[in-house]
GROMACS .gro file of C-alpha atoms in nm:
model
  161
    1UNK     CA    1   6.403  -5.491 -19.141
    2UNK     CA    2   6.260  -5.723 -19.384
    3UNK     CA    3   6.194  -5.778 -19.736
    4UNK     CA    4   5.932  -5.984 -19.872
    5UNK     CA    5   5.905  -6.355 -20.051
    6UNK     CA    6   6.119  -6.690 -19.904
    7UNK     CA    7   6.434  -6.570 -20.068
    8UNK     CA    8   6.399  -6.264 -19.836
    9UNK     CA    9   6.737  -6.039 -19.652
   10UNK     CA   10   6.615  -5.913 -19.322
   11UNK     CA   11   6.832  -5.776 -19.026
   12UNK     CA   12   6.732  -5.863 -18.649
   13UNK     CA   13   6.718  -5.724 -18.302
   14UNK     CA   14   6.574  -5.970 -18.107
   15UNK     CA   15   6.527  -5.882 -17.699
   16UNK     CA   16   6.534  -6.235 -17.506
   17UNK     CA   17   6.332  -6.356 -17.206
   18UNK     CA   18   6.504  -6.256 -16.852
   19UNK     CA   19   6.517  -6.351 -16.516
   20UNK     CA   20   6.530  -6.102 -16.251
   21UNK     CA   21   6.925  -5.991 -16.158
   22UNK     CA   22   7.049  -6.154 -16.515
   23UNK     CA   23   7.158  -5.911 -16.779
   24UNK     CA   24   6.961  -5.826 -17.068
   25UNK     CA   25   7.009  -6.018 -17.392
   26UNK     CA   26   7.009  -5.901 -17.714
   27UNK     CA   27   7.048  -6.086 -18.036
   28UNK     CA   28   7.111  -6.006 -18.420
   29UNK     CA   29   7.075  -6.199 -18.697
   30UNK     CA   30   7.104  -6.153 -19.076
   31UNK     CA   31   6.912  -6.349 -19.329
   32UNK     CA   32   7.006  -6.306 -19.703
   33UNK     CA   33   6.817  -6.544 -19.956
   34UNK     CA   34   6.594  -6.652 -19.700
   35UNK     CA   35   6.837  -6.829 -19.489
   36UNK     CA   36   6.964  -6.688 -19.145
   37UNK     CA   37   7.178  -6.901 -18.885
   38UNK     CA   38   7.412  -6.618 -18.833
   39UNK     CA   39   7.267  -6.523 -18.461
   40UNK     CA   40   7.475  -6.336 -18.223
   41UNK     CA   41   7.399  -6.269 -17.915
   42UNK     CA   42   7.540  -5.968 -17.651
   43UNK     CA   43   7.459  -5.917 -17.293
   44UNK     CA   44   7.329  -5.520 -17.281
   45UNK     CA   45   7.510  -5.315 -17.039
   46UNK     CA   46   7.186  -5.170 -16.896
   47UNK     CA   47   6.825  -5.234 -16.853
   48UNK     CA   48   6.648  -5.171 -17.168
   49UNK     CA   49   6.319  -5.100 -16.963
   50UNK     CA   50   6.465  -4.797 -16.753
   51UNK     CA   51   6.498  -4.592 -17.048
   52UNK     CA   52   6.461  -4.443 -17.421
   53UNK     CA   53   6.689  -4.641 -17.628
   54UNK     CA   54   6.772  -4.607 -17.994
   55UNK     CA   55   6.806  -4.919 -18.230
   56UNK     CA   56   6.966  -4.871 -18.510
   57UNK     CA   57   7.106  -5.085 -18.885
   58UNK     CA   58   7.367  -4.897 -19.086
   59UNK     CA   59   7.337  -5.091 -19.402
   60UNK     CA   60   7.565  -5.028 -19.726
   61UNK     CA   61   7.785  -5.196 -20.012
   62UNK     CA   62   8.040  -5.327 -19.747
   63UNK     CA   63   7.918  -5.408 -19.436
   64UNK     CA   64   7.556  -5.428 -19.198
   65UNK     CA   65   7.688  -5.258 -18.884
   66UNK     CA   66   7.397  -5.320 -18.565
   67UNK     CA   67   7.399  -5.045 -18.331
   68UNK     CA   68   7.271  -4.992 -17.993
   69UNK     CA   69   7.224  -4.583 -17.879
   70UNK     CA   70   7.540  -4.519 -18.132
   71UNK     CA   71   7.754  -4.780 -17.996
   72UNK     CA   72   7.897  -5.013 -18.257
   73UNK     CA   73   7.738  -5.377 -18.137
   74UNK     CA   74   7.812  -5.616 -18.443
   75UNK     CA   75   7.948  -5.571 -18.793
   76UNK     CA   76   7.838  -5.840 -19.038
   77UNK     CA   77   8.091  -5.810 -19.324
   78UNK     CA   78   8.026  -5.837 -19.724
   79UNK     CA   79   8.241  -6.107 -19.769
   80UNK     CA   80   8.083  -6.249 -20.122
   81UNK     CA   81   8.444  -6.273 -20.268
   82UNK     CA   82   8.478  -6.547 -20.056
   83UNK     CA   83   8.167  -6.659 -20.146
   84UNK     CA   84   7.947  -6.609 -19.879
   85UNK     CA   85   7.614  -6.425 -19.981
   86UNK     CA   86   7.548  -6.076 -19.886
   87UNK     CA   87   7.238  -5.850 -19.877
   88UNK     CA   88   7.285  -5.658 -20.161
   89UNK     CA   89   6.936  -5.583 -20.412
   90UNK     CA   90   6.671  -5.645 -20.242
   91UNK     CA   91   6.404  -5.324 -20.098
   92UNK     CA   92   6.341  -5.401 -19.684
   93UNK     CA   93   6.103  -5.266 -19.501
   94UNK     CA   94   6.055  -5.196 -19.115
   95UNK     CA   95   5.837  -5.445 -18.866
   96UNK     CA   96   5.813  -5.430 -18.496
   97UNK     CA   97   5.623  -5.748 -18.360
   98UNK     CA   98   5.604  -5.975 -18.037
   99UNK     CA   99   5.679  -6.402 -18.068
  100UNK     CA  100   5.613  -6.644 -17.888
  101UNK     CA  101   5.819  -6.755 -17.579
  102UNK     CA  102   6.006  -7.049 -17.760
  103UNK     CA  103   6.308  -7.235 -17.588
  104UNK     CA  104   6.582  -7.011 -17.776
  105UNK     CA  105   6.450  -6.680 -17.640
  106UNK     CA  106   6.317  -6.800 -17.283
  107UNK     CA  107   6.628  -6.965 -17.148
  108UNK     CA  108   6.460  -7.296 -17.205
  109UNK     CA  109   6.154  -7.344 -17.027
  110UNK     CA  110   6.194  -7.109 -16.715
  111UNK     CA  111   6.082  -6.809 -16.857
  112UNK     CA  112   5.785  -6.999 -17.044
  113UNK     CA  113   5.442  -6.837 -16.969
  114UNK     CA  114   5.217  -7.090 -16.790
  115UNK     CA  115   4.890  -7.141 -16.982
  116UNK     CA  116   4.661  -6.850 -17.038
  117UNK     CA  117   4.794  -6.632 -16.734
  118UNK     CA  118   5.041  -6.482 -16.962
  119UNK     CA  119   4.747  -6.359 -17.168
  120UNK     CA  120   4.602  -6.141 -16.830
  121UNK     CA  121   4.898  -5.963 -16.781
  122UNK     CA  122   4.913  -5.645 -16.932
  123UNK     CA  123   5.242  -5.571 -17.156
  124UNK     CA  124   5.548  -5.437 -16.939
  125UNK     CA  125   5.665  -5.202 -17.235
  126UNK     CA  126   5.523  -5.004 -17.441
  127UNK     CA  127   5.634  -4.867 -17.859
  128UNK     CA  128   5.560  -4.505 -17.846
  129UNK     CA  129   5.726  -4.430 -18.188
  130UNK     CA  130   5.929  -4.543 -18.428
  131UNK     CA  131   6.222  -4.328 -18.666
  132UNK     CA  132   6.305  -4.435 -18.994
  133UNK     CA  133   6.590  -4.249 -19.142
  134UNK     CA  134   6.660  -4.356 -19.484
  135UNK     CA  135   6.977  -4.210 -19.697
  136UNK     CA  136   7.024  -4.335 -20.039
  137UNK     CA  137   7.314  -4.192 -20.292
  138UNK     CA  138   7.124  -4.325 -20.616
  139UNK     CA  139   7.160  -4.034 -20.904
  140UNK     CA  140   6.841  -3.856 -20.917
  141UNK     CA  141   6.792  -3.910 -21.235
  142UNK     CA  142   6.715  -4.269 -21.192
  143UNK     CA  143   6.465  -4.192 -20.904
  144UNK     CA  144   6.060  -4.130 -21.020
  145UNK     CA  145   6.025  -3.783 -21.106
  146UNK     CA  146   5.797  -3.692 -20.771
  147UNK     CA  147   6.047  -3.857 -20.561
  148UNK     CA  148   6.335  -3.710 -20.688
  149UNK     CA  149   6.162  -3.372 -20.661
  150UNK     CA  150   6.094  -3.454 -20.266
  151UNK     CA  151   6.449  -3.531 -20.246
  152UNK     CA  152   6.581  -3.185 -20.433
  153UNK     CA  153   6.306  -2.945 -20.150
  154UNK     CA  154   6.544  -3.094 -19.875
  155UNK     CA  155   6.343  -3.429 -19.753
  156UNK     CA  156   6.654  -3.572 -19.715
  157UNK     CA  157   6.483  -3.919 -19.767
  158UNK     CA  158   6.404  -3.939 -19.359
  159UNK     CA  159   6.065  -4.007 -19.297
  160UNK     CA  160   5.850  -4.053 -18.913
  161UNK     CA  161   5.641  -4.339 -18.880
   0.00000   0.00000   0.00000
């Protein structure tokens, strides 16, 4: 999740490179005012590629909590009366997208793809859909009339992309 502009929040799952027999890594991050440097990485306790997963950010007042098929994988904590920024008022949208193999997601240069054979191969994975749910306790009243009427016929502000 992302919002836009170089003062942007955004929330991260990020799948690493792998090696056959190694675990599968995952890593989170959380940007707020453009700047990020709060990575954490977990080794997955299965192989992502075996099967249907779900990928989720519970986002509110208090905390950013990353979950992995409803397990509870890393809470980042509103701690702003400490000082430390916190994603708070700024609209995010979704993005799905492929990087490059840099050093930081290919454990260094062993997972690097060799010139343009890694452009022959076809993908190992495929997206076959993507849920957003989105639930927001704003008073109607300060919602745009057609959206607030959506909201009152039981849309229940969850939407399929």
């Amino acid at each position: 999740m992302s919002s836009d502009g170089p003062n942007h929040n955004e929330f991260d799952f990020e799948f690493l490179g792998n090696t056959t027999g190694e675990p599968y890594l995952i890593q989170t991050n959380v940007y707020v005012n453009g700047v990020g440097n709060r990575e954490q990485r977990l080794d997955l306790w299965f192989d992502p590629t075996k099967a249907f997963h779900t990928y989720s950010v519970f986002w509110n007042q208090r905390q950013v909590v990353f979950l992995v098929d409803e397990t509870q994988i890393r809470v980042h904590t509103n701690l702003e009366h400490k000082g430390i920024p916190f994603p708070r008022d700024q609209a995010m949208g979704v993005y799905s997208s492929i990087w490059n193999a840099d050093d930081w997601a290919t454990q260094g240069v062993e997972l690097r793809p060799i010139g343009a054979m890694h452009l022959l191969l076809p993908p190992t994975e495929t997206l076959t859909s993507m849920h957003v749910s989105v639930q927001c306790r704003l008073p109607l009243l300060i919602m745009p009339r057609n959206v607030a009427a959506v909201m009152r016929k039981g849309f229940g502000g969850t939407s399929q992309l």
